[in-house]
């Protein structure tokens, strides 16, 4: 009787849940078509791929493409650029929104606060094609807004996007400009979840706003800060193809070239499909390792889990 009752309850539960599974079906089909089926193209990394011969007609070369990539002049510099730019973006992408969220939290006027939130959040929805054009216009050495202001101060024009020493920092600054509004909203939500009674007790004890921030607000935000920091580890090799592609030029290849732009030039411009796929596969494997580590750290330090 107990077994029959249990199976009956399971059938009833499945009957209630099948519409939910049916709702997931289109998403599952899209993931299979665009995420898993293209993985068959990994085979190209081990071939001297010829589009006219296809996957199974192209000569198999084993690890030759990977050896070619590792011995390629400048590949070490590209790896360094990718990691260096990514790490700077991760750090700046944490510090800027946290700082701005703390400052925005001090504004009492709700209308002013909402207006500022909207303005800083707007660039997040713009593509790098649009923002890249804006950046080029602002930073242009001839007629750009920033260089015009420098000229008024008697400073010679600076070619910000054509200076290989400055270019990585311009990438980080423009990335912060685009994305810190989104992070600010996340951290503001974390601040609102802090118990107001803690602030009332602190005021009774004579704590200043700075001490309240240091001893109540920041500790209250700590779990989401740790979570965002650990999850960002998976982006160590993602320095931002869209951004770099729209802003860089051959003049700054030495410090601005990253793995994704290298894959673009090798695969689409030079038609070295096997080599380009080998670079992409190498990046994917390393990124997967970092993602696994980041989720383990998120579970360990922030009690975050997917399932």
PDB file of C-alpha atoms in Angstrom:
ATOM      1  CA  UNK A   1       0.000   0.000   0.000  1.00  0.00           C
ATOM      2  CA  UNK A   2       2.825   2.355   0.879  1.00  0.00           C
ATOM      3  CA  UNK A   3       4.615   1.645  -2.421  1.00  0.00           C
ATOM      4  CA  UNK A   4       1.422   2.189  -4.430  1.00  0.00           C
ATOM      5  CA  UNK A   5       0.762   5.473  -2.611  1.00  0.00           C
ATOM      6  CA  UNK A   6       4.321   6.646  -3.274  1.00  0.00           C
ATOM      7  CA  UNK A   7       4.174   5.837  -6.989  1.00  0.00           C
ATOM      8  CA  UNK A   8       0.766   7.526  -7.216  1.00  0.00           C
ATOM      9  CA  UNK A   9       2.133  10.726  -5.625  1.00  0.00           C
ATOM     10  CA  UNK A  10       5.087  10.674  -8.005  1.00  0.00           C
ATOM     11  CA  UNK A  11       2.753  10.367 -11.005  1.00  0.00           C
ATOM     12  CA  UNK A  12       0.685  13.283  -9.718  1.00  0.00           C
ATOM     13  CA  UNK A  13       3.810  15.389  -9.196  1.00  0.00           C
ATOM     14  CA  UNK A  14       5.110  14.567 -12.693  1.00  0.00           C
ATOM     15  CA  UNK A  15       1.686  15.399 -14.145  1.00  0.00           C
ATOM     16  CA  UNK A  16       1.884  18.839 -12.510  1.00  0.00           C
ATOM     17  CA  UNK A  17       5.500  19.449 -13.554  1.00  0.00           C
ATOM     18  CA  UNK A  18       5.379  18.388 -17.214  1.00  0.00           C
ATOM     19  CA  UNK A  19       4.237  21.859 -18.428  1.00  0.00           C
ATOM     20  CA  UNK A  20       7.334  23.326 -16.771  1.00  0.00           C
ATOM     21  CA  UNK A  21       9.564  20.806 -18.547  1.00  0.00           C
ATOM     22  CA  UNK A  22       7.764  21.605 -21.783  1.00  0.00           C
ATOM     23  CA  UNK A  23       8.544  25.291 -21.274  1.00  0.00           C
ATOM     24  CA  UNK A  24      12.233  24.403 -20.999  1.00  0.00           C
ATOM     25  CA  UNK A  25      12.208  22.417 -24.234  1.00  0.00           C
ATOM     26  CA  UNK A  26      12.850  25.378 -26.624  1.00  0.00           C
ATOM     27  CA  UNK A  27      15.796  26.526 -24.508  1.00  0.00           C
ATOM     28  CA  UNK A  28      17.219  22.992 -24.398  1.00  0.00           C
ATOM     29  CA  UNK A  29      16.906  22.686 -28.181  1.00  0.00           C
ATOM     30  CA  UNK A  30      18.661  26.040 -28.683  1.00  0.00           C
ATOM     31  CA  UNK A  31      21.496  25.012 -26.355  1.00  0.00           C
ATOM     32  CA  UNK A  32      21.911  21.703 -28.185  1.00  0.00           C
ATOM     33  CA  UNK A  33      21.925  23.365 -31.605  1.00  0.00           C
ATOM     34  CA  UNK A  34      24.187  26.325 -30.839  1.00  0.00           C
ATOM     35  CA  UNK A  35      26.355  25.104 -27.944  1.00  0.00           C
ATOM     36  CA  UNK A  36      26.806  21.338 -28.216  1.00  0.00           C
ATOM     37  CA  UNK A  37      26.510  20.495 -31.915  1.00  0.00           C
ATOM     38  CA  UNK A  38      29.214  23.053 -32.896  1.00  0.00           C
ATOM     39  CA  UNK A  39      31.591  21.249 -30.518  1.00  0.00           C
ATOM     40  CA  UNK A  40      32.136  18.768 -33.351  1.00  0.00           C
ATOM     41  CA  UNK A  41      34.293  21.524 -34.841  1.00  0.00           C
ATOM     42  CA  UNK A  42      36.920  20.779 -32.179  1.00  0.00           C
ATOM     43  CA  UNK A  43      38.151  18.157 -34.637  1.00  0.00           C
ATOM     44  CA  UNK A  44      39.547  21.002 -36.773  1.00  0.00           C
ATOM     45  CA  UNK A  45      42.175  21.685 -34.083  1.00  0.00           C
ATOM     46  CA  UNK A  46      43.797  18.348 -34.935  1.00  0.00           C
ATOM     47  CA  UNK A  47      43.627  18.707 -38.731  1.00  0.00           C
ATOM     48  CA  UNK A  48      45.082  20.769 -41.534  1.00  0.00           C
ATOM     49  CA  UNK A  49      41.546  21.768 -42.301  1.00  0.00           C
ATOM     50  CA  UNK A  50      40.414  22.358 -45.856  1.00  0.00           C
ATOM     51  CA  UNK A  51      36.787  23.574 -46.185  1.00  0.00           C
ATOM     52  CA  UNK A  52      36.398  21.827 -49.537  1.00  0.00           C
ATOM     53  CA  UNK A  53      37.297  18.465 -47.967  1.00  0.00           C
ATOM     54  CA  UNK A  54      35.325  18.886 -44.742  1.00  0.00           C
ATOM     55  CA  UNK A  55      35.931  17.426 -41.297  1.00  0.00           C
ATOM     56  CA  UNK A  56      36.560  13.876 -42.413  1.00  0.00           C
ATOM     57  CA  UNK A  57      38.483  14.589 -45.616  1.00  0.00           C
ATOM     58  CA  UNK A  58      41.094  16.968 -44.212  1.00  0.00           C
ATOM     59  CA  UNK A  59      44.484  15.456 -43.246  1.00  0.00           C
ATOM     60  CA  UNK A  60      44.899  14.631 -39.557  1.00  0.00           C
ATOM     61  CA  UNK A  61      48.006  16.280 -38.023  1.00  0.00           C
ATOM     62  CA  UNK A  62      47.576  15.439 -34.322  1.00  0.00           C
ATOM     63  CA  UNK A  63      49.184  17.985 -32.001  1.00  0.00           C
ATOM     64  CA  UNK A  64      51.023  19.880 -34.762  1.00  0.00           C
ATOM     65  CA  UNK A  65      48.670  22.861 -34.603  1.00  0.00           C
ATOM     66  CA  UNK A  66      49.193  23.191 -30.851  1.00  0.00           C
ATOM     67  CA  UNK A  67      52.976  22.956 -31.252  1.00  0.00           C
ATOM     68  CA  UNK A  68      52.824  25.613 -33.944  1.00  0.00           C
ATOM     69  CA  UNK A  69      50.832  27.893 -31.649  1.00  0.00           C
ATOM     70  CA  UNK A  70      53.175  27.426 -28.690  1.00  0.00           C
ATOM     71  CA  UNK A  71      56.210  28.192 -30.876  1.00  0.00           C
ATOM     72  CA  UNK A  72      54.526  31.134 -32.604  1.00  0.00           C
ATOM     73  CA  UNK A  73      56.471  34.396 -32.141  1.00  0.00           C
ATOM     74  CA  UNK A  74      54.567  36.696 -29.836  1.00  0.00           C
ATOM     75  CA  UNK A  75      52.169  34.053 -28.459  1.00  0.00           C
ATOM     76  CA  UNK A  76      53.602  34.474 -24.959  1.00  0.00           C
ATOM     77  CA  UNK A  77      53.015  38.235 -25.200  1.00  0.00           C
ATOM     78  CA  UNK A  78      49.414  37.640 -26.319  1.00  0.00           C
ATOM     79  CA  UNK A  79      48.861  35.339 -23.332  1.00  0.00           C
ATOM     80  CA  UNK A  80      50.339  37.951 -21.000  1.00  0.00           C
ATOM     81  CA  UNK A  81      48.193  40.707 -22.520  1.00  0.00           C
ATOM     82  CA  UNK A  82      45.052  38.590 -22.094  1.00  0.00           C
ATOM     83  CA  UNK A  83      45.697  37.704 -18.452  1.00  0.00           C
ATOM     84  CA  UNK A  84      46.980  41.183 -17.530  1.00  0.00           C
ATOM     85  CA  UNK A  85      44.049  43.054 -19.074  1.00  0.00           C
ATOM     86  CA  UNK A  86      41.523  40.551 -17.674  1.00  0.00           C
ATOM     87  CA  UNK A  87      42.885  40.752 -14.137  1.00  0.00           C
ATOM     88  CA  UNK A  88      42.864  44.561 -14.236  1.00  0.00           C
ATOM     89  CA  UNK A  89      39.262  44.483 -15.440  1.00  0.00           C
ATOM     90  CA  UNK A  90      38.274  42.067 -12.671  1.00  0.00           C
ATOM     91  CA  UNK A  91      39.863  44.219  -9.947  1.00  0.00           C
ATOM     92  CA  UNK A  92      38.528  47.508 -11.339  1.00  0.00           C
ATOM     93  CA  UNK A  93      35.146  45.871 -11.950  1.00  0.00           C
ATOM     94  CA  UNK A  94      34.925  45.111  -8.235  1.00  0.00           C
ATOM     95  CA  UNK A  95      36.390  48.288  -6.728  1.00  0.00           C
ATOM     96  CA  UNK A  96      34.496  50.837  -8.875  1.00  0.00           C
ATOM     97  CA  UNK A  97      30.915  49.552  -8.352  1.00  0.00           C
ATOM     98  CA  UNK A  98      31.475  48.841  -4.650  1.00  0.00           C
ATOM     99  CA  UNK A  99      32.799  52.363  -4.085  1.00  0.00           C
ATOM    100  CA  UNK A 100      30.026  53.976  -6.114  1.00  0.00           C
ATOM    101  CA  UNK A 101      27.343  51.879  -4.388  1.00  0.00           C
ATOM    102  CA  UNK A 102      28.615  53.060  -0.996  1.00  0.00           C
ATOM    103  CA  UNK A 103      28.560  56.678  -2.167  1.00  0.00           C
ATOM    104  CA  UNK A 104      25.153  56.345  -3.802  1.00  0.00           C
ATOM    105  CA  UNK A 105      23.764  54.795  -0.624  1.00  0.00           C
ATOM    106  CA  UNK A 106      24.537  58.044   1.211  1.00  0.00           C
ATOM    107  CA  UNK A 107      22.198  60.047  -1.060  1.00  0.00           C
ATOM    108  CA  UNK A 108      18.890  60.536   0.708  1.00  0.00           C
ATOM    109  CA  UNK A 109      16.808  61.858  -2.196  1.00  0.00           C
ATOM    110  CA  UNK A 110      15.193  58.872  -3.911  1.00  0.00           C
ATOM    111  CA  UNK A 111      14.560  60.743  -7.188  1.00  0.00           C
ATOM    112  CA  UNK A 112      18.187  61.843  -7.428  1.00  0.00           C
ATOM    113  CA  UNK A 113      19.376  58.344  -6.615  1.00  0.00           C
ATOM    114  CA  UNK A 114      17.132  56.748  -9.263  1.00  0.00           C
ATOM    115  CA  UNK A 115      18.246  59.287 -11.861  1.00  0.00           C
ATOM    116  CA  UNK A 116      21.925  58.588 -11.186  1.00  0.00           C
ATOM    117  CA  UNK A 117      21.301  54.823 -11.293  1.00  0.00           C
ATOM    118  CA  UNK A 118      19.619  55.143 -14.682  1.00  0.00           C
ATOM    119  CA  UNK A 119      22.415  57.278 -16.128  1.00  0.00           C
ATOM    120  CA  UNK A 120      25.259  55.001 -15.021  1.00  0.00           C
ATOM    121  CA  UNK A 121      23.341  51.860 -16.050  1.00  0.00           C
ATOM    122  CA  UNK A 122      22.643  53.109 -19.597  1.00  0.00           C
ATOM    123  CA  UNK A 123      26.073  52.253 -21.149  1.00  0.00           C
ATOM    124  CA  UNK A 124      25.571  48.594 -20.154  1.00  0.00           C
ATOM    125  CA  UNK A 125      22.915  48.270 -22.855  1.00  0.00           C
ATOM    126  CA  UNK A 126      25.047  49.796 -25.618  1.00  0.00           C
ATOM    127  CA  UNK A 127      27.200  47.665 -27.900  1.00  0.00           C
ATOM    128  CA  UNK A 128      30.937  48.204 -28.219  1.00  0.00           C
ATOM    129  CA  UNK A 129      30.390  49.303 -31.804  1.00  0.00           C
ATOM    130  CA  UNK A 130      28.573  52.378 -30.471  1.00  0.00           C
ATOM    131  CA  UNK A 131      30.758  52.917 -27.426  1.00  0.00           C
ATOM    132  CA  UNK A 132      33.915  52.333 -29.461  1.00  0.00           C
ATOM    133  CA  UNK A 133      32.895  55.142 -31.815  1.00  0.00           C
ATOM    134  CA  UNK A 134      32.200  57.405 -28.835  1.00  0.00           C
ATOM    135  CA  UNK A 135      35.588  56.561 -27.304  1.00  0.00           C
ATOM    136  CA  UNK A 136      37.413  57.256 -30.577  1.00  0.00           C
ATOM    137  CA  UNK A 137      35.657  60.629 -30.921  1.00  0.00           C
ATOM    138  CA  UNK A 138      36.407  61.606 -27.316  1.00  0.00           C
ATOM    139  CA  UNK A 139      40.058  60.473 -27.363  1.00  0.00           C
ATOM    140  CA  UNK A 140      40.981  61.534 -30.888  1.00  0.00           C
ATOM    141  CA  UNK A 141      44.305  63.446 -30.909  1.00  0.00           C
ATOM    142  CA  UNK A 142      42.854  65.886 -33.436  1.00  0.00           C
ATOM    143  CA  UNK A 143      39.574  67.380 -32.304  1.00  0.00           C
ATOM    144  CA  UNK A 144      38.775  64.928 -29.510  1.00  0.00           C
ATOM    145  CA  UNK A 145      37.056  66.370 -26.431  1.00  0.00           C
ATOM    146  CA  UNK A 146      39.728  65.211 -23.967  1.00  0.00           C
ATOM    147  CA  UNK A 147      42.648  66.450 -26.069  1.00  0.00           C
ATOM    148  CA  UNK A 148      40.847  69.762 -26.624  1.00  0.00           C
ATOM    149  CA  UNK A 149      40.686  70.196 -22.849  1.00  0.00           C
ATOM    150  CA  UNK A 150      44.369  69.258 -22.571  1.00  0.00           C
ATOM    151  CA  UNK A 151      45.163  71.833 -25.262  1.00  0.00           C
ATOM    152  CA  UNK A 152      43.426  74.537 -23.230  1.00  0.00           C
ATOM    153  CA  UNK A 153      45.705  73.595 -20.331  1.00  0.00           C
ATOM    154  CA  UNK A 154      48.745  73.858 -22.605  1.00  0.00           C
ATOM    155  CA  UNK A 155      49.385  70.095 -22.799  1.00  0.00           C
ATOM    156  CA  UNK A 156      50.322  68.437 -26.070  1.00  0.00           C
ATOM    157  CA  UNK A 157      47.692  66.075 -27.577  1.00  0.00           C
ATOM    158  CA  UNK A 158      47.961  62.440 -26.478  1.00  0.00           C
ATOM    159  CA  UNK A 159      47.126  59.561 -28.826  1.00  0.00           C
ATOM    160  CA  UNK A 160      45.432  57.459 -26.137  1.00  0.00           C
ATOM    161  CA  UNK A 161      44.340  54.613 -28.428  1.00  0.00           C
ATOM    162  CA  UNK A 162      47.575  54.637 -30.422  1.00  0.00           C
ATOM    163  CA  UNK A 163      49.979  54.527 -27.498  1.00  0.00           C
ATOM    164  CA  UNK A 164      50.884  50.928 -26.668  1.00  0.00           C
ATOM    165  CA  UNK A 165      51.760  51.876 -23.096  1.00  0.00           C
ATOM    166  CA  UNK A 166      48.393  53.558 -22.423  1.00  0.00           C
ATOM    167  CA  UNK A 167      46.153  51.285 -24.472  1.00  0.00           C
ATOM    168  CA  UNK A 168      45.590  48.492 -21.854  1.00  0.00           C
ATOM    169  CA  UNK A 169      44.571  51.082 -19.267  1.00  0.00           C
ATOM    170  CA  UNK A 170      42.178  52.708 -21.716  1.00  0.00           C
ATOM    171  CA  UNK A 171      40.576  49.284 -22.196  1.00  0.00           C
ATOM    172  CA  UNK A 172      40.125  48.907 -18.443  1.00  0.00           C
ATOM    173  CA  UNK A 173      38.795  52.446 -18.002  1.00  0.00           C
ATOM    174  CA  UNK A 174      36.271  52.122 -20.831  1.00  0.00           C
ATOM    175  CA  UNK A 175      35.161  48.684 -19.578  1.00  0.00           C
ATOM    176  CA  UNK A 176      34.527  50.130 -16.107  1.00  0.00           C
ATOM    177  CA  UNK A 177      32.575  52.994 -17.686  1.00  0.00           C
ATOM    178  CA  UNK A 178      30.357  50.510 -19.502  1.00  0.00           C
ATOM    179  CA  UNK A 179      29.777  47.918 -16.789  1.00  0.00           C
ATOM    180  CA  UNK A 180      30.117  49.499 -13.342  1.00  0.00           C
ATOM    181  CA  UNK A 181      26.487  50.645 -13.363  1.00  0.00           C
ATOM    182  CA  UNK A 182      25.305  47.034 -13.491  1.00  0.00           C
ATOM    183  CA  UNK A 183      27.593  46.085 -10.605  1.00  0.00           C
ATOM    184  CA  UNK A 184      26.471  49.107  -8.607  1.00  0.00           C
ATOM    185  CA  UNK A 185      22.860  47.907  -8.706  1.00  0.00           C
ATOM    186  CA  UNK A 186      23.920  44.470  -7.433  1.00  0.00           C
ATOM    187  CA  UNK A 187      25.813  45.952  -4.499  1.00  0.00           C
ATOM    188  CA  UNK A 188      23.021  48.423  -3.707  1.00  0.00           C
ATOM    189  CA  UNK A 189      20.673  45.449  -3.466  1.00  0.00           C
ATOM    190  CA  UNK A 190      23.123  43.837  -1.029  1.00  0.00           C
ATOM    191  CA  UNK A 191      23.149  47.010   1.078  1.00  0.00           C
ATOM    192  CA  UNK A 192      19.349  47.132   1.272  1.00  0.00           C
ATOM    193  CA  UNK A 193      19.323  43.604   2.723  1.00  0.00           C
ATOM    194  CA  UNK A 194      21.303  44.725   5.792  1.00  0.00           C
ATOM    195  CA  UNK A 195      19.222  44.981   8.968  1.00  0.00           C
ATOM    196  CA  UNK A 196      18.472  48.705   9.667  1.00  0.00           C
ATOM    197  CA  UNK A 197      18.518  47.971  13.393  1.00  0.00           C
ATOM    198  CA  UNK A 198      22.306  47.622  13.165  1.00  0.00           C
ATOM    199  CA  UNK A 199      22.611  51.224  11.981  1.00  0.00           C
ATOM    200  CA  UNK A 200      20.244  52.438  14.694  1.00  0.00           C
ATOM    201  CA  UNK A 201      22.333  50.711  17.347  1.00  0.00           C
ATOM    202  CA  UNK A 202      25.508  52.175  15.853  1.00  0.00           C
ATOM    203  CA  UNK A 203      24.042  55.688  15.937  1.00  0.00           C
ATOM    204  CA  UNK A 204      23.113  55.211  19.603  1.00  0.00           C
ATOM    205  CA  UNK A 205      26.737  54.206  20.260  1.00  0.00           C
ATOM    206  CA  UNK A 206      27.966  57.365  18.542  1.00  0.00           C
ATOM    207  CA  UNK A 207      29.361  55.744  15.383  1.00  0.00           C
ATOM    208  CA  UNK A 208      30.044  58.112  12.501  1.00  0.00           C
ATOM    209  CA  UNK A 209      28.925  57.387   8.909  1.00  0.00           C
ATOM    210  CA  UNK A 210      32.439  56.222   8.088  1.00  0.00           C
ATOM    211  CA  UNK A 211      32.505  53.789  10.991  1.00  0.00           C
ATOM    212  CA  UNK A 212      29.047  52.515  10.069  1.00  0.00           C
ATOM    213  CA  UNK A 213      30.295  51.881   6.547  1.00  0.00           C
ATOM    214  CA  UNK A 214      33.433  50.102   7.742  1.00  0.00           C
ATOM    215  CA  UNK A 215      31.838  47.991  10.460  1.00  0.00           C
ATOM    216  CA  UNK A 216      28.285  47.369   9.188  1.00  0.00           C
ATOM    217  CA  UNK A 217      27.873  48.062   5.471  1.00  0.00           C
ATOM    218  CA  UNK A 218      31.044  46.431   4.144  1.00  0.00           C
ATOM    219  CA  UNK A 219      30.745  43.295   6.348  1.00  0.00           C
ATOM    220  CA  UNK A 220      27.099  43.029   5.286  1.00  0.00           C
ATOM    221  CA  UNK A 221      28.159  43.213   1.631  1.00  0.00           C
ATOM    222  CA  UNK A 222      30.999  40.715   2.125  1.00  0.00           C
ATOM    223  CA  UNK A 223      29.106  37.574   0.945  1.00  0.00           C
ATOM    224  CA  UNK A 224      28.066  39.103  -2.392  1.00  0.00           C
ATOM    225  CA  UNK A 225      31.536  40.656  -2.837  1.00  0.00           C
ATOM    226  CA  UNK A 226      33.197  37.275  -2.314  1.00  0.00           C
ATOM    227  CA  UNK A 227      30.675  35.632  -4.635  1.00  0.00           C
ATOM    228  CA  UNK A 228      31.211  38.149  -7.455  1.00  0.00           C
ATOM    229  CA  UNK A 229      34.971  37.970  -7.023  1.00  0.00           C
ATOM    230  CA  UNK A 230      35.145  34.184  -7.174  1.00  0.00           C
ATOM    231  CA  UNK A 231      32.744  33.908 -10.112  1.00  0.00           C
ATOM    232  CA  UNK A 232      34.830  36.435 -12.065  1.00  0.00           C
ATOM    233  CA  UNK A 233      37.783  34.006 -12.047  1.00  0.00           C
ATOM    234  CA  UNK A 234      36.182  32.230 -14.986  1.00  0.00           C
ATOM    235  CA  UNK A 235      36.802  35.344 -17.107  1.00  0.00           C
ATOM    236  CA  UNK A 236      40.574  35.398 -16.652  1.00  0.00           C
ATOM    237  CA  UNK A 237      41.112  34.599 -20.351  1.00  0.00           C
ATOM    238  CA  UNK A 238      38.183  36.732 -21.568  1.00  0.00           C
ATOM    239  CA  UNK A 239      39.664  40.180 -22.061  1.00  0.00           C
ATOM    240  CA  UNK A 240      36.736  41.291 -24.250  1.00  0.00           C
ATOM    241  CA  UNK A 241      36.911  40.663 -27.995  1.00  0.00           C
ATOM    242  CA  UNK A 242      34.199  43.193 -28.944  1.00  0.00           C
ATOM    243  CA  UNK A 243      35.892  45.990 -27.037  1.00  0.00           C
ATOM    244  CA  UNK A 244      39.440  45.291 -28.191  1.00  0.00           C
ATOM    245  CA  UNK A 245      38.415  44.679 -31.804  1.00  0.00           C
ATOM    246  CA  UNK A 246      36.646  48.053 -32.002  1.00  0.00           C
ATOM    247  CA  UNK A 247      39.431  50.025 -30.317  1.00  0.00           C
ATOM    248  CA  UNK A 248      42.767  48.465 -31.239  1.00  0.00           C
ATOM    249  CA  UNK A 249      45.015  48.890 -34.284  1.00  0.00           C
ATOM    250  CA  UNK A 250      48.292  47.321 -35.482  1.00  0.00           C
ATOM    251  CA  UNK A 251      50.150  50.103 -33.645  1.00  0.00           C
ATOM    252  CA  UNK A 252      49.127  48.644 -30.257  1.00  0.00           C
ATOM    253  CA  UNK A 253      49.268  44.917 -31.077  1.00  0.00           C
ATOM    254  CA  UNK A 254      52.212  44.409 -28.724  1.00  0.00           C
ATOM    255  CA  UNK A 255      50.221  45.352 -25.607  1.00  0.00           C
ATOM    256  CA  UNK A 256      46.616  45.150 -26.837  1.00  0.00           C
ATOM    257  CA  UNK A 257      46.447  41.894 -28.786  1.00  0.00           C
ATOM    258  CA  UNK A 258      44.559  39.140 -26.912  1.00  0.00           C
ATOM    259  CA  UNK A 259      43.702  35.499 -27.588  1.00  0.00           C
ATOM    260  CA  UNK A 260      40.326  36.262 -29.136  1.00  0.00           C
ATOM    261  CA  UNK A 261      41.689  38.804 -31.608  1.00  0.00           C
ATOM    262  CA  UNK A 262      44.536  36.411 -32.442  1.00  0.00           C
ATOM    263  CA  UNK A 263      41.966  33.706 -33.235  1.00  0.00           C
ATOM    264  CA  UNK A 264      40.071  36.174 -35.435  1.00  0.00           C
ATOM    265  CA  UNK A 265      43.149  37.067 -37.465  1.00  0.00           C
ATOM    266  CA  UNK A 266      44.404  33.499 -37.760  1.00  0.00           C
ATOM    267  CA  UNK A 267      41.053  31.981 -38.668  1.00  0.00           C
ATOM    268  CA  UNK A 268      39.187  34.599 -40.670  1.00  0.00           C
ATOM    269  CA  UNK A 269      41.962  36.743 -42.134  1.00  0.00           C
ATOM    270  CA  UNK A 270      44.775  34.198 -42.637  1.00  0.00           C
ATOM    271  CA  UNK A 271      42.496  31.159 -43.172  1.00  0.00           C
ATOM    272  CA  UNK A 272      44.586  29.034 -40.761  1.00  0.00           C
ATOM    273  CA  UNK A 273      41.498  27.274 -39.463  1.00  0.00           C
ATOM    274  CA  UNK A 274      43.303  24.464 -37.634  1.00  0.00           C
ATOM    275  CA  UNK A 275      45.659  26.802 -35.817  1.00  0.00           C
ATOM    276  CA  UNK A 276      42.854  29.204 -34.882  1.00  0.00           C
ATOM    277  CA  UNK A 277      40.739  26.345 -33.532  1.00  0.00           C
ATOM    278  CA  UNK A 278      43.718  25.082 -31.530  1.00  0.00           C
ATOM    279  CA  UNK A 279      44.087  28.493 -29.870  1.00  0.00           C
ATOM    280  CA  UNK A 280      40.349  28.619 -29.152  1.00  0.00           C
ATOM    281  CA  UNK A 281      40.367  25.085 -27.705  1.00  0.00           C
ATOM    282  CA  UNK A 282      43.368  25.892 -25.516  1.00  0.00           C
ATOM    283  CA  UNK A 283      41.574  28.972 -24.194  1.00  0.00           C
ATOM    284  CA  UNK A 284      38.347  27.018 -23.582  1.00  0.00           C
ATOM    285  CA  UNK A 285      40.129  24.287 -21.605  1.00  0.00           C
ATOM    286  CA  UNK A 286      41.964  26.789 -19.386  1.00  0.00           C
ATOM    287  CA  UNK A 287      38.779  28.850 -18.905  1.00  0.00           C
ATOM    288  CA  UNK A 288      36.839  25.704 -17.934  1.00  0.00           C
ATOM    289  CA  UNK A 289      39.436  24.932 -15.265  1.00  0.00           C
ATOM    290  CA  UNK A 290      39.131  28.457 -13.866  1.00  0.00           C
ATOM    291  CA  UNK A 291      35.321  28.242 -13.914  1.00  0.00           C
ATOM    292  CA  UNK A 292      35.409  24.991 -11.926  1.00  0.00           C
ATOM    293  CA  UNK A 293      37.813  26.571  -9.438  1.00  0.00           C
ATOM    294  CA  UNK A 294      35.651  29.692  -9.178  1.00  0.00           C
ATOM    295  CA  UNK A 295      32.504  27.684  -8.391  1.00  0.00           C
ATOM    296  CA  UNK A 296      34.373  25.626  -5.800  1.00  0.00           C
ATOM    297  CA  UNK A 297      35.599  28.858  -4.202  1.00  0.00           C
ATOM    298  CA  UNK A 298      32.104  30.345  -4.377  1.00  0.00           C
ATOM    299  CA  UNK A 299      30.722  27.308  -2.561  1.00  0.00           C
ATOM    300  CA  UNK A 300      33.573  27.331  -0.044  1.00  0.00           C
ATOM    301  CA  UNK A 301      33.570  31.055   0.818  1.00  0.00           C
ATOM    302  CA  UNK A 302      30.054  32.270  -0.094  1.00  0.00           C
ATOM    303  CA  UNK A 303      27.994  29.056   0.236  1.00  0.00           C
ATOM    304  CA  UNK A 304      26.901  29.476  -3.395  1.00  0.00           C
ATOM    305  CA  UNK A 305      25.889  26.460  -5.425  1.00  0.00           C
ATOM    306  CA  UNK A 306      24.165  25.906  -8.758  1.00  0.00           C
ATOM    307  CA  UNK A 307      22.268  22.780  -7.752  1.00  0.00           C
TER     308      UNK A 307
END
